[in-house]
Coordinates of C-alpha atoms and ligand atoms in Angstrom, one line a residue:
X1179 CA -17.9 10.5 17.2
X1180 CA -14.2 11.9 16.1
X1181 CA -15.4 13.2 12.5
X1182 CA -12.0 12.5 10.5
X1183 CA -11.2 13.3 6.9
X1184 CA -9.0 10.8 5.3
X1185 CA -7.3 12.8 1.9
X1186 CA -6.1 9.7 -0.4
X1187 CA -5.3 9.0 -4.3
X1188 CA -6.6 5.7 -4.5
X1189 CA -8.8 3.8 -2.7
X1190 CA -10.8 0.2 -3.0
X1191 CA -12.2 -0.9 -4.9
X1192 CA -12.7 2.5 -6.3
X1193 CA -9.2 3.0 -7.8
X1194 CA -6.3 0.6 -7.2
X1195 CA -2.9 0.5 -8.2
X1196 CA -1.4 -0.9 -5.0
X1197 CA -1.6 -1.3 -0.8
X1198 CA -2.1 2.6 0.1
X1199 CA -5.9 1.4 -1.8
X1200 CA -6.8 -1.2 0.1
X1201 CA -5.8 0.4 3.4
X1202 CA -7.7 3.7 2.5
X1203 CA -10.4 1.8 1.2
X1204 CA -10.5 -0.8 4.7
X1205 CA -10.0 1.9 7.6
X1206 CA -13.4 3.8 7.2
X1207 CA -15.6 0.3 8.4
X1208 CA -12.6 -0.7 10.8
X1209 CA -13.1 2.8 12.7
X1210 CA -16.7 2.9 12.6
X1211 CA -16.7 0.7 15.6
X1212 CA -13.8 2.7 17.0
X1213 CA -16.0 6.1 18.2
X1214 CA -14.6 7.5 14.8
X1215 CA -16.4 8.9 11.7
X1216 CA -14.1 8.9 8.5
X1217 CA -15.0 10.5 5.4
X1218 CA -12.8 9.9 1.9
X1219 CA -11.6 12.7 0.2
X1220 CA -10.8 11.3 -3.3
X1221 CA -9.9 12.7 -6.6
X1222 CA -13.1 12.9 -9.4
X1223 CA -11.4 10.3 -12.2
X1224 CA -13.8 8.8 -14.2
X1225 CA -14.4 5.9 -12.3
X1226 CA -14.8 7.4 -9.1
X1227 CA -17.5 9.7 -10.7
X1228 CA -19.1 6.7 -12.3
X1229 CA -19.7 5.4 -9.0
X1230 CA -20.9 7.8 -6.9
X1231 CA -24.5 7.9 -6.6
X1232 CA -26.7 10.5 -6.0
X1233 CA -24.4 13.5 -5.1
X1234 CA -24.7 17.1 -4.1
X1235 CA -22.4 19.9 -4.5
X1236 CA -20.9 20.7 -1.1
X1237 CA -17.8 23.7 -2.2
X1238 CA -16.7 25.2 -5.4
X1239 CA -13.4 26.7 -6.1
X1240 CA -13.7 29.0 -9.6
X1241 CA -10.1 28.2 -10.4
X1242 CA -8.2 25.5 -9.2
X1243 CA -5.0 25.4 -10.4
X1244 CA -6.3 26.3 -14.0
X1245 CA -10.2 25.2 -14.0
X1246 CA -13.6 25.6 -12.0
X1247 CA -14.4 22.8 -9.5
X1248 CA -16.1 21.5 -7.3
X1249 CA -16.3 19.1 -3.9
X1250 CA -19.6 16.3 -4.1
X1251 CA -20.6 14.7 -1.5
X1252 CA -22.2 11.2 -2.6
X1253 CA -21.3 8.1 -1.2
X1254 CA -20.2 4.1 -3.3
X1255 CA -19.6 0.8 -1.5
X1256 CA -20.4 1.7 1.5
X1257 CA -17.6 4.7 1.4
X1258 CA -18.8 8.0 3.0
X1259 CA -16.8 10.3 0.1
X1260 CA -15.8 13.9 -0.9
X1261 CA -15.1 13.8 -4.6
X1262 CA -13.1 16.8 -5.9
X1263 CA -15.0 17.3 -9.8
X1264 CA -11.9 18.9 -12.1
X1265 CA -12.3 17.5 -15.2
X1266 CA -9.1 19.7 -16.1
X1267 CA -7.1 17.9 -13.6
X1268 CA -8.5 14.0 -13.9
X1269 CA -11.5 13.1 -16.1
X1270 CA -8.9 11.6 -18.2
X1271 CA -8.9 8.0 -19.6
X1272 CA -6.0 5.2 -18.4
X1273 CA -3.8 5.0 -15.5
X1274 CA -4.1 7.3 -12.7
X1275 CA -0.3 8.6 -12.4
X1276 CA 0.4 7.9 -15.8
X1277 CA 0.1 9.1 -19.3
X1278 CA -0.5 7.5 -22.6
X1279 CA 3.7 7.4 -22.8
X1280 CA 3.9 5.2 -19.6
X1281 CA 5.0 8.6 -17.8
X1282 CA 4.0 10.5 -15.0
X1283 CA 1.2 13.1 -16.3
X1284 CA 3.6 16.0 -16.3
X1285 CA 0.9 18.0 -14.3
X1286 CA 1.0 15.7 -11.4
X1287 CA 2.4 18.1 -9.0
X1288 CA -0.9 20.3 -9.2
X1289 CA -3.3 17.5 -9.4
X1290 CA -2.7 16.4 -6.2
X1291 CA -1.5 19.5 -4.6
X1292 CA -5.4 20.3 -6.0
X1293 CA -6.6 17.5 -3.8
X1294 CA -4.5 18.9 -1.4
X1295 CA -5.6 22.3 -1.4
X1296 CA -9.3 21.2 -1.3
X1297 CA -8.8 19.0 2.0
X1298 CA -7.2 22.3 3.8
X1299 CA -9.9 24.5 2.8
X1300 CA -12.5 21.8 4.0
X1301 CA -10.3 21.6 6.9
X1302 CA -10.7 25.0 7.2
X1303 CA -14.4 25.1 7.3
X1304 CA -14.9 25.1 3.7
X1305 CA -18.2 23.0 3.5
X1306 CA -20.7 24.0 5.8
X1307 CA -21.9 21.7 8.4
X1308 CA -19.4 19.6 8.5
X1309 CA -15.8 19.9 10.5
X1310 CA -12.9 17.6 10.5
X1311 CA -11.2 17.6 13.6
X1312 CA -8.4 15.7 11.9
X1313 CA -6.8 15.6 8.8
X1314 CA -5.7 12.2 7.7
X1315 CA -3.1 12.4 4.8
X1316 CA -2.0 9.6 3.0
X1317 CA 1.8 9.7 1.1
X1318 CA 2.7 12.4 -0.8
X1319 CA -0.2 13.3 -3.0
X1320 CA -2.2 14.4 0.5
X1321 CA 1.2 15.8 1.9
X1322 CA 0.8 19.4 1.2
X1323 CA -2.0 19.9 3.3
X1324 CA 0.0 21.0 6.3
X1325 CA 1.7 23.4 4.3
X1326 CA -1.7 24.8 2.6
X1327 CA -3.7 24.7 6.2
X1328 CA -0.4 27.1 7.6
X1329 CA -1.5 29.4 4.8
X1330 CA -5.0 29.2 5.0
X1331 CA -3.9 30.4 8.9
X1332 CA -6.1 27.5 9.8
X1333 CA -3.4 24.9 11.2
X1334 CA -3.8 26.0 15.0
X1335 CA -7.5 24.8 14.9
X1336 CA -7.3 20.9 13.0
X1337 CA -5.2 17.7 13.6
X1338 CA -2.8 16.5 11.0
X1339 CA -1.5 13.1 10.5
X1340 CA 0.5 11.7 7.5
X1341 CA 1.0 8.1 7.0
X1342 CA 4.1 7.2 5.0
X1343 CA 2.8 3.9 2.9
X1344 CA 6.4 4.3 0.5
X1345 CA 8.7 6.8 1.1
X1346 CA 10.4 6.2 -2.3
X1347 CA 7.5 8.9 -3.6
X1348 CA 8.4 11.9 -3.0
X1349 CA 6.5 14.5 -5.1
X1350 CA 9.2 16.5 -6.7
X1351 CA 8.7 19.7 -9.1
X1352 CA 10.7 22.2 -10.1
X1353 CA 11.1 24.9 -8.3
X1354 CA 10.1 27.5 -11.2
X1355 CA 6.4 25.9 -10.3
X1356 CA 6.8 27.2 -6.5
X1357 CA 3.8 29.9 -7.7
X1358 CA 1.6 27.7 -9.8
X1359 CA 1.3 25.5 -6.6
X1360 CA 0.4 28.3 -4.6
X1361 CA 3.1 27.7 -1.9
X1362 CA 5.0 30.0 -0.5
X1363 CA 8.9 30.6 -1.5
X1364 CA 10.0 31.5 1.8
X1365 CA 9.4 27.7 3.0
X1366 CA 11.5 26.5 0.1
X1367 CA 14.6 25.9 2.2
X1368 CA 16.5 23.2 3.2
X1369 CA 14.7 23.2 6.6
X1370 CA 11.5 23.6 4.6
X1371 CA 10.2 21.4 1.8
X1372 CA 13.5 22.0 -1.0
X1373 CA 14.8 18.6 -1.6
X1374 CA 18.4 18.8 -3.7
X1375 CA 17.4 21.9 -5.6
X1376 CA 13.5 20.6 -5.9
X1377 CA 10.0 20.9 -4.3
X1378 CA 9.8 17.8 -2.4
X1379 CA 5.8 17.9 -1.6
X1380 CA 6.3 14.4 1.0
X1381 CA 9.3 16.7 2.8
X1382 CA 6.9 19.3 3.4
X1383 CA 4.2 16.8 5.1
X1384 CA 7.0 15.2 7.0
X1385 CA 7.7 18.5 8.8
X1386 CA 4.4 20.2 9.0
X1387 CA 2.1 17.0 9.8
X1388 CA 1.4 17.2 14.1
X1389 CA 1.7 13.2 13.9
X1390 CA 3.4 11.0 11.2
X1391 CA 2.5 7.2 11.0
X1392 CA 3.9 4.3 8.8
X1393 CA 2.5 0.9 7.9
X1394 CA 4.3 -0.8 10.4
X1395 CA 6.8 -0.5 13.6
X1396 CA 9.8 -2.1 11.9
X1397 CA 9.4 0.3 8.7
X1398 CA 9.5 3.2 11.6
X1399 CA 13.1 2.6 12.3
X1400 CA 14.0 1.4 9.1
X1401 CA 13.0 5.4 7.9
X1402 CA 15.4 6.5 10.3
X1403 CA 18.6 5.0 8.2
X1404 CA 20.5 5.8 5.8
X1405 CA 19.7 2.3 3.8
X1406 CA 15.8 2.7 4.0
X1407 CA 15.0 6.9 4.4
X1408 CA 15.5 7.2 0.6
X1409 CA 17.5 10.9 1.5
X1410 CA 15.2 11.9 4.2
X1411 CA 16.4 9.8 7.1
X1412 CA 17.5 12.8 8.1
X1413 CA 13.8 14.2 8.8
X1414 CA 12.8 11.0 10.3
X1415 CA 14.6 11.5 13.0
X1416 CA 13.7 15.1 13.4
X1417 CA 10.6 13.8 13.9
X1418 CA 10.8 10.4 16.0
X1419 CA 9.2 12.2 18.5
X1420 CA 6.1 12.3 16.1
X1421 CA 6.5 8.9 14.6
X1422 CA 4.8 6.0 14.9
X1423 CA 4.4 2.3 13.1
X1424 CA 1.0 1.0 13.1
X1425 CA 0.3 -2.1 10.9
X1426 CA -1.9 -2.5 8.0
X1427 CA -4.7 -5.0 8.2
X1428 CA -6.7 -6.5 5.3
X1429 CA -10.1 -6.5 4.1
X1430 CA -11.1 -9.9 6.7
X1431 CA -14.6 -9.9 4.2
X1432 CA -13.1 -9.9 0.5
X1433 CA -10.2 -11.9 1.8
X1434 CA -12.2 -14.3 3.5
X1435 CA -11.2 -18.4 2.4
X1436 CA -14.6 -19.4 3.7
X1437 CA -17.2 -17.1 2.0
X1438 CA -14.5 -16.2 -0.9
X1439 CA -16.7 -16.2 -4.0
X1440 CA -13.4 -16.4 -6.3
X1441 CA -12.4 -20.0 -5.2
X1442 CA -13.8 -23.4 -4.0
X1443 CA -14.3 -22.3 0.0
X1444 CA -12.5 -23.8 2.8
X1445 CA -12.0 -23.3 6.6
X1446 CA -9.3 -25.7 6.7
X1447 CA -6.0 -25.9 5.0
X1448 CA -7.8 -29.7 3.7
X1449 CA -9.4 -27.3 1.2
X1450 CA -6.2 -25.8 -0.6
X1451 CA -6.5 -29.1 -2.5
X1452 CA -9.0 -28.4 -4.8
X1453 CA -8.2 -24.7 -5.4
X1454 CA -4.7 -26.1 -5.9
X1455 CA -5.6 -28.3 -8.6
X1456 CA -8.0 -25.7 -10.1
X1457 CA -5.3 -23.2 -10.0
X1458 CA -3.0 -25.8 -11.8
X1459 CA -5.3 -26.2 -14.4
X1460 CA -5.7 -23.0 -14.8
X1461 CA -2.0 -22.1 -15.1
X1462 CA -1.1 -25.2 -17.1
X1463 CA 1.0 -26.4 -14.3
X1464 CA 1.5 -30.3 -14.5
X1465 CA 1.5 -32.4 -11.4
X1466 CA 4.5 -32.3 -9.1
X1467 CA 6.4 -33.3 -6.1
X1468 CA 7.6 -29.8 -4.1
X1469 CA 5.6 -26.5 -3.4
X1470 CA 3.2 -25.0 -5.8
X1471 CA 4.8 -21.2 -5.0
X1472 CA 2.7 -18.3 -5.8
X1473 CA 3.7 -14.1 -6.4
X1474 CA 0.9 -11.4 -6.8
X1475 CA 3.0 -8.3 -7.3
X1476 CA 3.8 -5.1 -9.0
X1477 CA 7.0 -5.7 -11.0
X1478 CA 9.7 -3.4 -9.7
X1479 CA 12.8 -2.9 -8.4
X1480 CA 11.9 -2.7 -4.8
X1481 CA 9.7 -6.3 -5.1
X1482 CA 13.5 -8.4 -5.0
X1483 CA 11.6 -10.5 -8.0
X1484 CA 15.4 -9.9 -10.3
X1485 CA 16.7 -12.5 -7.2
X1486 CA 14.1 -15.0 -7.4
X1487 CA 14.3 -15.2 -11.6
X1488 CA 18.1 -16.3 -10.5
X1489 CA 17.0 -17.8 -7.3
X1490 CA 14.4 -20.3 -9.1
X1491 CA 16.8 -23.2 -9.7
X1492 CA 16.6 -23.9 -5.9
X1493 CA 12.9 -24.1 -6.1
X1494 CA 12.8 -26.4 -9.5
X1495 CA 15.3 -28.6 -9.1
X1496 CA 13.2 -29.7 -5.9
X1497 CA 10.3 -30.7 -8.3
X1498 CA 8.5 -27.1 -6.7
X1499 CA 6.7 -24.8 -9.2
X1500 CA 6.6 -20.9 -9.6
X1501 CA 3.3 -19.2 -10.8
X1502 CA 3.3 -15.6 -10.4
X1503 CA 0.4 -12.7 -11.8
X1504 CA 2.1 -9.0 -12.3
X1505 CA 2.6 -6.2 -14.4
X1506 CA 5.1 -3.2 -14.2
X1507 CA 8.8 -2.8 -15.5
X1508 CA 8.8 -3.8 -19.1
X1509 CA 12.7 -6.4 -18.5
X1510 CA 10.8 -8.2 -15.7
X1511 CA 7.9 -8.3 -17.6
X1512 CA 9.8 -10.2 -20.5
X1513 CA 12.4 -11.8 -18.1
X1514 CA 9.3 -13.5 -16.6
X1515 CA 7.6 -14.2 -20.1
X1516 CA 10.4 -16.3 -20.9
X1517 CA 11.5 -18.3 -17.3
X1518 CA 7.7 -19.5 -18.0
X1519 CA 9.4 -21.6 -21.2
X1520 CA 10.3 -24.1 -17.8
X1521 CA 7.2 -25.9 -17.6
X1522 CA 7.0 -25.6 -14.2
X1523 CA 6.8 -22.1 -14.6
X1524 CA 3.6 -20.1 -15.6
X1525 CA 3.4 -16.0 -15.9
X1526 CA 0.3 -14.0 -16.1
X1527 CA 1.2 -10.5 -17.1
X1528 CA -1.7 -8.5 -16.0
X1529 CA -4.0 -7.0 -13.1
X1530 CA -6.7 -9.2 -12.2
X1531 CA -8.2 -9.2 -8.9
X1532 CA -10.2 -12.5 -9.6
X1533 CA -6.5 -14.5 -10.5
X1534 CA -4.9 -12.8 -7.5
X1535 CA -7.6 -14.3 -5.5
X1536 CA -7.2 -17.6 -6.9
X1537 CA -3.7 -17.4 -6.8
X1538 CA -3.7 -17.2 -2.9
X1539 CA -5.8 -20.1 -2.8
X1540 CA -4.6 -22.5 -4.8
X1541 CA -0.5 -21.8 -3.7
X1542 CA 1.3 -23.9 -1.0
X1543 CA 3.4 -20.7 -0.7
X1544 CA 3.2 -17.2 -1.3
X1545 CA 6.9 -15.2 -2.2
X1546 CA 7.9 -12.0 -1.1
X1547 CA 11.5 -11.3 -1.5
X1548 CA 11.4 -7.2 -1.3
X1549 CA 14.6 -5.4 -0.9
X1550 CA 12.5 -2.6 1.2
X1551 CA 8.4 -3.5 2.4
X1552 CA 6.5 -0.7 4.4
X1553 CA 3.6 -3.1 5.6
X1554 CA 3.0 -5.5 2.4
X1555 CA -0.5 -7.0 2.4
X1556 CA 0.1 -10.0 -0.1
X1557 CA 1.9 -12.2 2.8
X1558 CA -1.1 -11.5 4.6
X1559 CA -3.7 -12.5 2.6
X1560 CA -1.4 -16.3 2.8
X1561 CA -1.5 -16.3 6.1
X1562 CA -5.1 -16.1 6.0
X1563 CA -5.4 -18.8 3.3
X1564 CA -2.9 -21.4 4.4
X1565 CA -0.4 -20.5 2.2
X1566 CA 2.9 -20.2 3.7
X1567 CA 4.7 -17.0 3.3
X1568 CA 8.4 -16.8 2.6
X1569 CA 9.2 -13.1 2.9
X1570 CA 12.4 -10.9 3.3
X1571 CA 13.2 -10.2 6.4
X1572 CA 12.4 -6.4 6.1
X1573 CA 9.7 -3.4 7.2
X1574 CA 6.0 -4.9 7.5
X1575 CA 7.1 -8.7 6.4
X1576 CA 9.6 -9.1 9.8
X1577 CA 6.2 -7.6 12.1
X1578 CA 4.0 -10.4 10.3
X1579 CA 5.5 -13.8 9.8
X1580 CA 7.3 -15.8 12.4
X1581 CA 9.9 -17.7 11.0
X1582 CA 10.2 -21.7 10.9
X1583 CA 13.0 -21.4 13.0
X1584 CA 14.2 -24.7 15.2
X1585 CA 13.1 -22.5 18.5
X1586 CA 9.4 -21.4 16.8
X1587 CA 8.8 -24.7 15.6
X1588 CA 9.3 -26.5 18.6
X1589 CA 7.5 -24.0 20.0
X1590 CA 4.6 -24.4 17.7
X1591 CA 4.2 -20.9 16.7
X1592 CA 6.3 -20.8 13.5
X1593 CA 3.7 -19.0 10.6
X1594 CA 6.7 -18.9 7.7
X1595 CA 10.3 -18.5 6.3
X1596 CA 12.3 -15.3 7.2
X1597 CA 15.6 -14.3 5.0
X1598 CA 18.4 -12.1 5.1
X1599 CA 20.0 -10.5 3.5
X1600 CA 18.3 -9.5 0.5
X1601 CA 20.1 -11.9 -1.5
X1602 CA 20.0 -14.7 -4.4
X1603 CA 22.0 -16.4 -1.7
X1604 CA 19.5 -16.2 1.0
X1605 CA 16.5 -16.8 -1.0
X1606 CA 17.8 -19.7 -2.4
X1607 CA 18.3 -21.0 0.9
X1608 CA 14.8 -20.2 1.9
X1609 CA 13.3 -22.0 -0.7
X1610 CA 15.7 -25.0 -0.3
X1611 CA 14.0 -24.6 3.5
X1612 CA 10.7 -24.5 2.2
X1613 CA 11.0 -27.4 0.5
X1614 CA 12.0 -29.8 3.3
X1615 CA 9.0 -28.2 5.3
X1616 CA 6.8 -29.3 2.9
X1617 CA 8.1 -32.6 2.3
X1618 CA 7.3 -33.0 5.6
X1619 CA 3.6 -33.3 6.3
X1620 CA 3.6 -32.7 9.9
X1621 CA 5.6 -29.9 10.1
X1622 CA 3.8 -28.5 7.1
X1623 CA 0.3 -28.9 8.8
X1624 CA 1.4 -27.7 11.7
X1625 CA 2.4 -23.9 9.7
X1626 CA -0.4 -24.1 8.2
X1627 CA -2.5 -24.1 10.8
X1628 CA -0.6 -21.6 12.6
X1629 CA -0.8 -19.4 9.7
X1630 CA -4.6 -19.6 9.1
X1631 CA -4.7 -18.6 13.1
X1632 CA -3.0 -15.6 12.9
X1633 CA -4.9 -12.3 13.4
X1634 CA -4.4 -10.0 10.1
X1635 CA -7.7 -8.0 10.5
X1636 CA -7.8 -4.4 10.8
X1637 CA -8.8 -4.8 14.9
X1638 CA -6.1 -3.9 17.0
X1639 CA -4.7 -1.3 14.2
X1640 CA -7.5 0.6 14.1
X1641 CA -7.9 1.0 18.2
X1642 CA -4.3 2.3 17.1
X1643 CA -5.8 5.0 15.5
X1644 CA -8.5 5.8 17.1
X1645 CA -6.1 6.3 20.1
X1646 CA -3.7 8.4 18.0
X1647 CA -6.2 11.0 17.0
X1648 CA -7.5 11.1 20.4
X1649 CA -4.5 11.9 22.0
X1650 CA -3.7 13.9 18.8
X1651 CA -6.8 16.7 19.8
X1652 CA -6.0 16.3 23.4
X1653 CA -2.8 18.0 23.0
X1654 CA -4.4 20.7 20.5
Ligands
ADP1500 P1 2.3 -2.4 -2.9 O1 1.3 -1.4 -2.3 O2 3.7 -2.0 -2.8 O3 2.0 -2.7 -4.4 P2 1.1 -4.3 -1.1 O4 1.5 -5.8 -0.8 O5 1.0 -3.4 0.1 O6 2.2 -3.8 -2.1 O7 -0.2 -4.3 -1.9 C1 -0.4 -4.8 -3.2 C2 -1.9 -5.0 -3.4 O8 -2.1 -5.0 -4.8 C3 -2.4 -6.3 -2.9 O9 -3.8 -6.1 -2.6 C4 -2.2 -7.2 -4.1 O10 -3.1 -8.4 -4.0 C5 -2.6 -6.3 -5.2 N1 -1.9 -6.7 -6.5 C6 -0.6 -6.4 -6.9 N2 -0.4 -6.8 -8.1 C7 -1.6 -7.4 -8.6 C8 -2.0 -8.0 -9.8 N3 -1.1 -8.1 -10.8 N4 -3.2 -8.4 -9.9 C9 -4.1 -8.3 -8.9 N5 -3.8 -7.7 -7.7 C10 -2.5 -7.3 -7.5

């Protein structure tokens, strides 16, 4: 077995605040069967501590960026983890990232460059009887392990790979906290991890990773551009060379319409019917003629959801309905809150895994309108459940759905609707599209079934991996 330490901030259904979770959480049992052995490092919030089980110290570090800690190892759902204990640096209440202000905990930079620091002395040799042969960092809290494993003079002897789940995270601090990081000023160049006068902790991973990975192949060459690199296209295509797209699966158990314990169960799209009118009920949707649409999604810029507010005429005056579950920026928040004074339109502001669940079962569609997607898991999940994605044609969403083009439906294959641009334009002309698909029953049944068929388990991505670390240590 390839023993494989996977170095994360979140991970389900631990700690969630997006994607990056779920896929931490999912690749552990996906490579089990793979010939790979994959441990979690995670940081020691409260709720990570809560659920560990029995656990036993494993590595202690006297000061760690201002206070003792120390690595458990203990294990919680089924997760083989390393928990970093510094109650200086996260046994605090709320948000993860954020502080009781709504902003970033102004010592974010050490907290994960602690985590980060941890996984390169355990990298290192740090916990005895156990070795790594790879180092898998995810975004940029894990991204300074490279640089840390260089000055631990241990890099020669482990594999590194970084996978980019957002590039728009980059890690910056000010470069007067070059010392308190422990990193060395000599790297902070432009060729090195400075970024426009700032540490840039994802820039440094970038360069010093062996192999970099994204969430998918067409988010690989969108990295490359000017449009998608978010200023560090420019590295990308340093390191083509190193960079690969492997696409994110889901959990095929929680996300499961036949066993799902959140709905009524079906394994046919025949079943949507009652989860439909559940969800309805639910929402305080009335009856209606066109699409019940659904949208499970953080509230941000990069989510396009600004276009469908203005895009949502299309969709109503077609008798089709809108019922979307999210939290995030505070003006979509309220723009939301008050489109749902249509009647036709209902708003849950809010995380709630049960809802989400619910959501995907109950929706004839599922809307995805992002200006920029890595991988995005949320048209996946209505794929598996019948509901019909209509997605932007960008990053993971163009490597998922095949659109109802004239060619794919004749063809039969056809799993959902593509747009482009990025536009209110486009996406009102998607859901004008969706419409007529579903006002025909035929050509609805027939995406539906297609949809439900598709494979969106973790399979042939984690023989990616596997493959990747292997040939990873055969050129060490
Ligand atoms: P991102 O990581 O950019 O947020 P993804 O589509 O990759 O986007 O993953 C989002 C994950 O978070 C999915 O599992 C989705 O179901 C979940 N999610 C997002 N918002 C909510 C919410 N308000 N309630 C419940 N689950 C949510």
């Amino acid at each position: 077995m390839t023993q494989v330490l996977s170095i994360a901030s979140e991970c389900a259904p631990l700690v969630k605040t997006g994607g990056l979770a779920d896929v931490v959480g999912a690749l552990p049992s996906a490579l089990a069967g793979q010939g790979v052995a994959m441990r979690v490092l995670l940081p020691g919030y409260p709720a990570v501590m809560a659920a560990m089980g029995k656990a036993k110290p494993v590595l202690e570090e006297p000061d760690l960026f201002g206070g003792p800690a120390r690595v458990l190892a203990g294990a919680a759902h089924g997760l083989d983890l390393l928990v970093l204990d510094a109650p200086h640096l996260f046994d605090r209440a709320g948000s993860i990232y954020l502080g009781p202000d709504g902003k970033d905990w102004p010592d974010n930079p050490e907290r994960f460059a602690a985590l980060s620091w941890i996984a390169a002395r355990i990298g290192a040799g740090g916990v005895d009887g156990w070795a790594p042969a790879v180092l898998h960092c995810h975004d940029w809290q894990a991204a300074l392990v490279p640089e840390y494993l260089h000055a631990m003079g241990a890099s020669g002897r482990i594999g590194t790979v970084l996978t980019i789940h957002n590039i728009a995270f980059h890690g910056l601090a000010d470069p007067a906290r070059l010392k308190s990081l422990r990193l060395n000023p000599h790297r902070y160049t432009r060729e090195g991890f400075e970024f426009w006068g700032r540490i840039s902790a994802l820039k440094a991973g970038l360069l010093g990773a062996d192999r970099l990975t994204t969430v998918s192949p067409t988010y690989a060459a969108e990295l490359m551009t000017d449009a998608f690199g978010m200023g560090l296209d420019g590295v990308m295509r340093l390191r083509q060379g190193a960079l690969s797209g492997i696409l994110n699966g889901i959990d095929a158990q929680a996300w499961n319409p036949a066993t799902d314990p959140a709905i009524t169960p079906y394994k046919t799209a025949r079943g949507k019917a009652a989860n439909k009118a559940a969800l309805r009920a639910e929402m305080g949707l009335p009856e209606a003629e066109g699409p019940l649409c659904v949208v499970v999604s953080r509230l941000t810029e990069q989510k396009g959801l600004d276009l469908l507010l203005r895009a949502l005429p299309a969709l109503l005056d077609r008798g089709g309905q809108l019922a979307l579950l999210g939290s995030g920026d505070a003006a979509l928040e309220t723009a939301f809150r008050s489109a749902a004074g249509n009647a036709n339109v209902a708003v849950r502001i809010g995380y709630d895994e049960a809802l989400s669940h619910r959501m995907i079962a109950g929706g004839d569609a599922i809307l995805v309108p992002s200006r920029f997607e890595p991988c995005g898991l949320t048209q996946l999940y209505g794929l598996r459940y019948g509901t019909i994605p209509v997605v932007a044609l960008t990053g993971g969403l163009a490597d998922t759905v095949i659109n109802a083009s004239h060619a794919a439906m004749s063809a039969r294959v056809a799993t959902g609707i593509q747009f482009s641009p990025v536009t209110v334009e486009a996406l009102s002309a998607a859901l004008i599209r969706l419409c007529a698909l579903y006002a025909n029953p035929a050509d609805w049944a027939m995406l539906q079934r297609n949809a439900m068929r598709q494979e969106v388990g973790w399979g042939a991505s984690a023989a990616a991996y596997a493959a990747l670390y292997q040939d990873l240590l055969a050129s060490k």
